[in-house]
mmCIF file of C-alpha atoms in Angstrom:
data_model
loop_
_atom_site.group_PDB
_atom_site.id
_atom_site.type_symbol
_atom_site.label_atom_id
_atom_site.label_comp_id
_atom_site.label_asym_id
_atom_site.label_seq_id
_atom_site.Cartn_x
_atom_site.Cartn_y
_atom_site.Cartn_z
ATOM 1 C CA ARG A 786 0.034 -0.106 -0.070
ATOM 2 C CA LYS A 787 1.424 3.509 -0.728
ATOM 3 C CA GLU A 788 1.982 5.782 2.039
ATOM 4 C CA VAL A 789 -0.311 8.313 0.819
ATOM 5 C CA GLU A 790 -2.998 7.905 -2.039
ATOM 6 C CA GLN A 791 -5.239 10.005 -3.798
ATOM 7 C CA ASP A 792 -7.581 9.645 -6.768
ATOM 8 C CA PRO A 793 -5.810 11.904 -9.543
ATOM 9 C CA GLY A 794 -9.104 12.942 -11.042
ATOM 10 C CA PRO A 795 -9.793 15.103 -12.889
ATOM 11 C CA PHE A 796 -12.983 15.835 -11.208
ATOM 12 C CA ASN A 797 -15.221 17.928 -13.672
ATOM 13 C CA VAL A 798 -17.825 19.658 -11.511
ATOM 14 C CA PRO A 799 -20.418 22.171 -12.430
ATOM 15 C CA GLU A 800 -20.345 25.587 -10.600
ATOM 16 C CA GLY A 801 -22.383 25.580 -7.408
ATOM 17 C CA ALA A 802 -22.007 21.834 -6.916
ATOM 18 C CA THR A 803 -20.568 19.935 -3.954
ATOM 19 C CA VAL A 804 -17.508 17.743 -4.302
ATOM 20 C CA ALA A 805 -15.546 15.521 -2.087
ATOM 21 C CA PHE A 806 -12.115 14.007 -2.118
ATOM 22 C CA ASN A 807 -10.749 11.253 -0.032
ATOM 23 C CA CYS A 808 -6.891 10.612 0.713
ATOM 24 C CA THR A 809 -5.928 7.295 2.396
ATOM 25 C CA TYR A 810 -2.765 6.867 4.451
ATOM 26 C CA SER A 811 -0.823 3.727 5.492
ATOM 27 C CA ASN A 812 0.768 4.807 8.770
ATOM 28 C CA SER A 813 -1.549 4.319 11.651
ATOM 29 C CA ALA A 814 0.771 6.369 13.882
ATOM 30 C CA SER A 815 0.344 9.606 11.798
ATOM 31 C CA GLN A 816 -0.438 12.486 13.789
ATOM 32 C CA SER A 817 -0.605 15.488 11.231
ATOM 33 C CA PHE A 818 -2.879 15.854 8.363
ATOM 34 C CA PHE A 819 -3.141 18.799 5.793
ATOM 35 C CA TRP A 820 -4.804 19.715 2.612
ATOM 36 C CA TYR A 821 -2.855 21.870 0.329
ATOM 37 C CA ARG A 822 -3.898 23.646 -2.876
ATOM 38 C CA GLN A 823 -1.639 24.134 -5.936
ATOM 39 C CA ASP A 824 -2.551 26.247 -8.730
ATOM 40 C CA CYS A 825 -0.939 25.472 -12.293
ATOM 41 C CA ARG A 826 2.695 26.357 -12.237
ATOM 42 C CA LYS A 827 2.765 27.752 -8.706
ATOM 43 C CA GLU A 828 3.776 26.643 -5.320
ATOM 44 C CA PRO A 829 1.493 24.631 -3.025
ATOM 45 C CA LYS A 830 -0.162 26.494 -0.415
ATOM 46 C CA LEU A 831 -2.077 25.395 2.780
ATOM 47 C CA LEU A 832 -5.672 25.107 2.433
ATOM 48 C CA MET A 833 -6.400 23.697 5.915
ATOM 49 C CA SER A 834 -5.100 21.428 8.672
ATOM 50 C CA VAL A 835 -7.270 18.581 9.479
ATOM 51 C CA TYR A 836 -8.192 18.000 13.157
ATOM 52 C CA SER A 837 -9.408 14.897 14.781
ATOM 53 C CA SER A 838 -12.854 16.440 15.466
ATOM 54 C CA GLY A 839 -13.211 17.636 11.905
ATOM 55 C CA ASN A 840 -13.031 21.435 11.003
ATOM 56 C CA GLU A 841 -14.693 23.909 8.762
ATOM 57 C CA ASP A 842 -13.502 26.875 6.995
ATOM 58 C CA GLY A 843 -16.295 28.737 5.026
ATOM 59 C CA ARG A 844 -17.209 26.276 2.100
ATOM 60 C CA PHE A 845 -14.506 23.793 2.971
ATOM 61 C CA THR A 846 -14.781 20.942 5.446
ATOM 62 C CA ALA A 847 -12.090 18.597 6.355
ATOM 63 C CA GLN A 848 -12.487 15.411 8.342
ATOM 64 C CA LEU A 849 -10.347 12.467 9.827
ATOM 65 C CA ASN A 850 -11.250 8.951 9.978
ATOM 66 C CA ARG A 851 -8.564 7.210 11.909
ATOM 67 C CA ALA A 852 -10.311 3.829 11.977
ATOM 68 C CA SER A 853 -10.106 3.835 8.311
ATOM 69 C CA GLN A 854 -7.156 5.872 7.870
ATOM 70 C CA TYR A 855 -8.379 8.508 5.442
ATOM 71 C CA ILE A 856 -9.030 12.214 5.421
ATOM 72 C CA SER A 857 -11.502 13.853 3.343
ATOM 73 C CA LEU A 858 -12.244 17.280 1.827
ATOM 74 C CA LEU A 859 -15.573 18.642 0.974
ATOM 75 C CA ILE A 860 -16.125 21.750 -1.026
ATOM 76 C CA ARG A 861 -19.693 23.164 -1.044
ATOM 77 C CA ASP A 862 -21.026 25.640 -3.666
ATOM 78 C CA SER A 863 -18.013 25.352 -5.751
ATOM 79 C CA LYS A 864 -16.567 28.445 -7.517
ATOM 80 C CA LEU A 865 -14.682 28.729 -10.763
ATOM 81 C CA SER A 866 -11.713 29.925 -8.702
ATOM 82 C CA ASP A 867 -11.747 26.511 -6.942
ATOM 83 C CA SER A 868 -10.217 24.878 -10.032
ATOM 84 C CA ALA A 869 -6.817 23.637 -8.859
ATOM 85 C CA THR A 870 -5.042 20.524 -7.702
ATOM 86 C CA TYR A 871 -5.519 19.474 -4.094
ATOM 87 C CA LEU A 872 -2.756 17.623 -2.311
ATOM 88 C CA CYS A 873 -2.988 15.533 0.887
ATOM 89 C CA VAL A 874 -0.180 15.629 3.354
ATOM 90 C CA VAL A 875 0.450 13.394 6.220
ATOM 91 C CA ASN A 876 3.430 13.098 8.472
ATOM 92 C CA GLY A 877 5.024 9.613 8.395
ATOM 93 C CA GLU A 878 7.687 7.624 10.409
ATOM 94 C CA ASP A 879 10.551 9.718 11.641
ATOM 95 C CA ASP A 880 8.487 13.048 11.044
ATOM 96 C CA LYS A 881 8.869 12.461 7.502
ATOM 97 C CA ILE A 882 6.234 14.553 5.427
ATOM 98 C CA ILE A 883 4.599 12.717 2.709
ATOM 99 C CA PHE A 884 2.508 14.230 -0.220
ATOM 100 C CA GLY A 885 0.015 12.603 -2.132
ATOM 101 C CA LYS A 886 0.280 13.077 -5.866
ATOM 102 C CA GLY A 887 -2.761 15.325 -5.948
ATOM 103 C CA THR A 888 -6.378 15.442 -7.096
ATOM 104 C CA ARG A 889 -7.127 17.810 -9.998
ATOM 105 C CA LEU A 890 -10.530 19.782 -9.902
ATOM 106 C CA HIS A 891 -12.099 21.463 -12.841
ATOM 107 C CA ILE A 892 -15.098 23.664 -11.964
ATOM 108 C CA LEU A 893 -17.320 24.079 -15.148
ATOM 109 C CA PRO A 894 -19.261 27.290 -15.734
ATOM 110 C CA ASN B 144 8.928 38.205 6.819
ATOM 111 C CA ALA B 145 10.328 37.424 3.422
ATOM 112 C CA GLY B 146 9.131 33.662 4.163
ATOM 113 C CA VAL B 147 10.998 31.107 1.873
ATOM 114 C CA THR B 148 12.848 32.569 -1.087
ATOM 115 C CA GLN B 149 14.440 30.679 -4.138
ATOM 116 C CA THR B 150 16.918 32.078 -6.781
ATOM 117 C CA PRO B 151 16.903 31.965 -9.613
ATOM 118 C CA LYS B 152 13.410 32.055 -10.817
ATOM 119 C CA PHE B 153 14.334 30.536 -14.220
ATOM 120 C CA GLN B 154 17.636 28.824 -15.403
ATOM 121 C CA VAL B 155 18.669 27.190 -18.620
ATOM 122 C CA LEU B 156 21.713 24.964 -18.549
ATOM 123 C CA LYS B 157 23.716 22.757 -20.994
ATOM 124 C CA THR B 158 24.153 19.153 -20.313
ATOM 125 C CA GLY B 159 27.156 18.558 -18.192
ATOM 126 C CA GLN B 160 27.106 21.922 -16.380
ATOM 127 C CA SER B 161 26.606 22.321 -12.735
ATOM 128 C CA MET B 162 24.763 24.949 -10.660
ATOM 129 C CA THR B 163 23.462 25.727 -7.286
ATOM 130 C CA LEU B 164 19.688 26.456 -6.646
ATOM 131 C CA GLN B 165 19.571 28.810 -3.634
ATOM 132 C CA CYS B 166 16.799 28.607 -0.883
ATOM 133 C CA ALA B 167 16.657 30.742 2.273
ATOM 134 C CA GLN B 168 14.077 31.163 4.953
ATOM 135 C CA ASP B 169 13.690 33.661 7.617
ATOM 136 C CA MET B 170 11.237 31.853 10.107
ATOM 137 C CA ASN B 171 13.968 29.935 12.230
ATOM 138 C CA HIS B 172 12.607 26.755 10.859
ATOM 139 C CA GLU B 173 14.562 23.681 11.505
ATOM 140 C CA TYR B 174 13.249 21.485 8.921
ATOM 141 C CA MET B 175 13.658 22.278 5.124
ATOM 142 C CA SER B 176 13.152 20.202 2.041
ATOM 143 C CA TRP B 177 13.871 20.154 -1.759
ATOM 144 C CA TYR B 178 11.168 18.822 -4.077
ATOM 145 C CA ARG B 179 11.120 18.468 -7.939
ATOM 146 C CA GLN B 180 7.682 18.612 -9.842
ATOM 147 C CA ASP B 181 7.575 17.270 -13.436
ATOM 148 C CA PRO B 182 4.487 18.187 -15.670
ATOM 149 C CA GLY B 183 1.187 16.408 -14.609
ATOM 150 C CA MET B 184 3.163 14.701 -11.736
ATOM 151 C CA GLY B 185 3.287 15.222 -7.929
ATOM 152 C CA LEU B 186 5.903 16.534 -5.800
ATOM 153 C CA ARG B 187 8.734 14.135 -5.346
ATOM 154 C CA LEU B 188 11.139 14.711 -2.404
ATOM 155 C CA ILE B 189 14.868 15.034 -3.403
ATOM 156 C CA HIS B 190 16.629 15.893 -0.114
ATOM 157 C CA TYR B 191 15.693 17.229 3.237
ATOM 158 C CA SER B 192 17.325 18.547 6.479
ATOM 159 C CA VAL B 193 16.017 18.460 10.147
ATOM 160 C CA GLY B 194 18.637 21.075 11.171
ATOM 161 C CA ALA B 195 21.814 22.550 10.599
ATOM 162 C CA GLY B 196 24.458 20.053 9.728
ATOM 163 C CA ILE B 197 21.820 17.268 9.154
ATOM 164 C CA THR B 198 20.675 16.194 5.716
ATOM 165 C CA ASP B 199 18.959 13.051 4.490
ATOM 166 C CA GLN B 200 18.044 11.642 1.072
ATOM 167 C CA GLY B 201 14.540 11.526 -0.306
ATOM 168 C CA GLU B 202 12.853 9.708 -2.990
ATOM 169 C CA VAL B 203 15.029 10.993 -5.997
ATOM 170 C CA PRO B 204 18.463 12.063 -4.733
ATOM 171 C CA ASN B 205 20.654 10.825 -7.436
ATOM 172 C CA GLY B 206 22.492 13.674 -9.278
ATOM 173 C CA TYR B 207 21.937 16.293 -6.471
ATOM 174 C CA ASN B 208 23.846 17.384 -3.347
ATOM 175 C CA VAL B 209 22.880 19.490 -0.446
ATOM 176 C CA SER B 210 24.381 20.965 2.630
ATOM 177 C CA ARG B 211 23.037 22.839 5.577
ATOM 178 C CA SER B 212 25.666 24.974 7.360
ATOM 179 C CA THR B 213 23.113 27.528 8.658
ATOM 180 C CA THR B 214 19.385 27.262 9.649
ATOM 181 C CA GLU B 215 18.491 29.714 7.097
ATOM 182 C CA ASP B 216 20.002 28.404 3.993
ATOM 183 C CA PHE B 217 19.680 25.159 2.267
ATOM 184 C CA PRO B 218 21.204 25.130 -1.328
ATOM 185 C CA LEU B 219 20.790 22.315 -3.825
ATOM 186 C CA ARG B 220 23.739 21.546 -6.192
ATOM 187 C CA LEU B 221 23.206 19.825 -9.553
ATOM 188 C CA LEU B 222 26.556 18.265 -9.925
ATOM 189 C CA SER B 223 26.406 17.552 -13.990
ATOM 190 C CA ALA B 224 23.076 18.557 -15.289
ATOM 191 C CA ALA B 225 21.223 16.139 -17.462
ATOM 192 C CA PRO B 226 18.053 16.729 -19.548
ATOM 193 C CA SER B 227 16.097 14.392 -17.065
ATOM 194 C CA GLN B 228 16.657 17.114 -14.528
ATOM 195 C CA THR B 229 14.564 19.554 -16.475
ATOM 196 C CA SER B 230 11.836 20.390 -13.853
ATOM 197 C CA VAL B 231 10.368 22.827 -11.506
ATOM 198 C CA TYR B 232 12.266 22.751 -8.048
ATOM 199 C CA PHE B 233 10.449 23.846 -4.960
ATOM 200 C CA CYS B 234 12.154 24.563 -1.473
ATOM 201 C CA ALA B 235 10.032 24.301 1.619
ATOM 202 C CA SER B 236 10.628 24.962 5.449
ATOM 203 C CA THR B 237 8.519 23.965 8.419
ATOM 204 C CA LYS B 238 9.039 23.837 12.227
ATOM 205 C CA SER B 239 8.782 19.942 11.959
ATOM 206 C CA GLY B 240 7.063 17.264 10.283
ATOM 207 C CA LEU B 241 3.990 18.104 12.382
ATOM 208 C CA TYR B 242 3.368 21.489 11.042
ATOM 209 C CA GLU B 243 2.417 23.013 7.862
ATOM 210 C CA GLN B 244 5.205 23.592 5.321
ATOM 211 C CA TYR B 245 5.954 26.885 3.593
ATOM 212 C CA PHE B 246 6.989 26.864 -0.056
ATOM 213 C CA GLY B 247 9.136 29.091 -2.152
ATOM 214 C CA PRO B 248 7.937 30.226 -5.514
ATOM 215 C CA GLY B 249 10.016 27.665 -7.344
ATOM 216 C CA THR B 250 12.868 27.375 -9.956
ATOM 217 C CA ARG B 251 12.093 26.438 -13.556
ATOM 218 C CA LEU B 252 14.940 24.566 -14.772
ATOM 219 C CA THR B 253 15.523 23.522 -18.227
ATOM 220 C CA VAL B 254 18.526 21.319 -19.074
ATOM 221 C CA THR B 255 19.385 21.209 -23.053
#
């Protein structure tokens, strides 16, 4: 099993729809989880941290399921500007930082 | 705070040339990393450092060297450039593996 796995997409979603991505991780001892956003040819930027109790930031909701070892990102009322690649990040053994390959999202007008 | 800075922004090299990509951060972060990203692909870790004087290999270290003599700087050296090293290189820093990473704007390298 890969350390961090994401569906590469692309997800083609009409504007205003709700879309959700999952990311699975293999190390049950992982403690830190993040979602990053990367626009084309730009550096990744933190979208949100993922807390055990789940957390929400405006239209974005992140959740952690430790039993099944995955995190999720839900985007409500999607905007054209949400089109990007979403990267899942998990800390692995010895504090290593592990990035998923990313999920591409296209919001369609 | 400037955050993470990288120079140069763009570089073209001929096969066999060597060069150093510079990375600096002013956040007093112990942990710094170098990634490469090829078109349509994810980030691949080249080398990382958990503090001054300590470096370790990532997923794709061949053809690259690093050193970490200060907390602030983490240069990446290409020893003898090859066309396969054409890529976008990102440097990142963080307090530790448990915290968010901050990325530099990237260096776009072309090797002909």
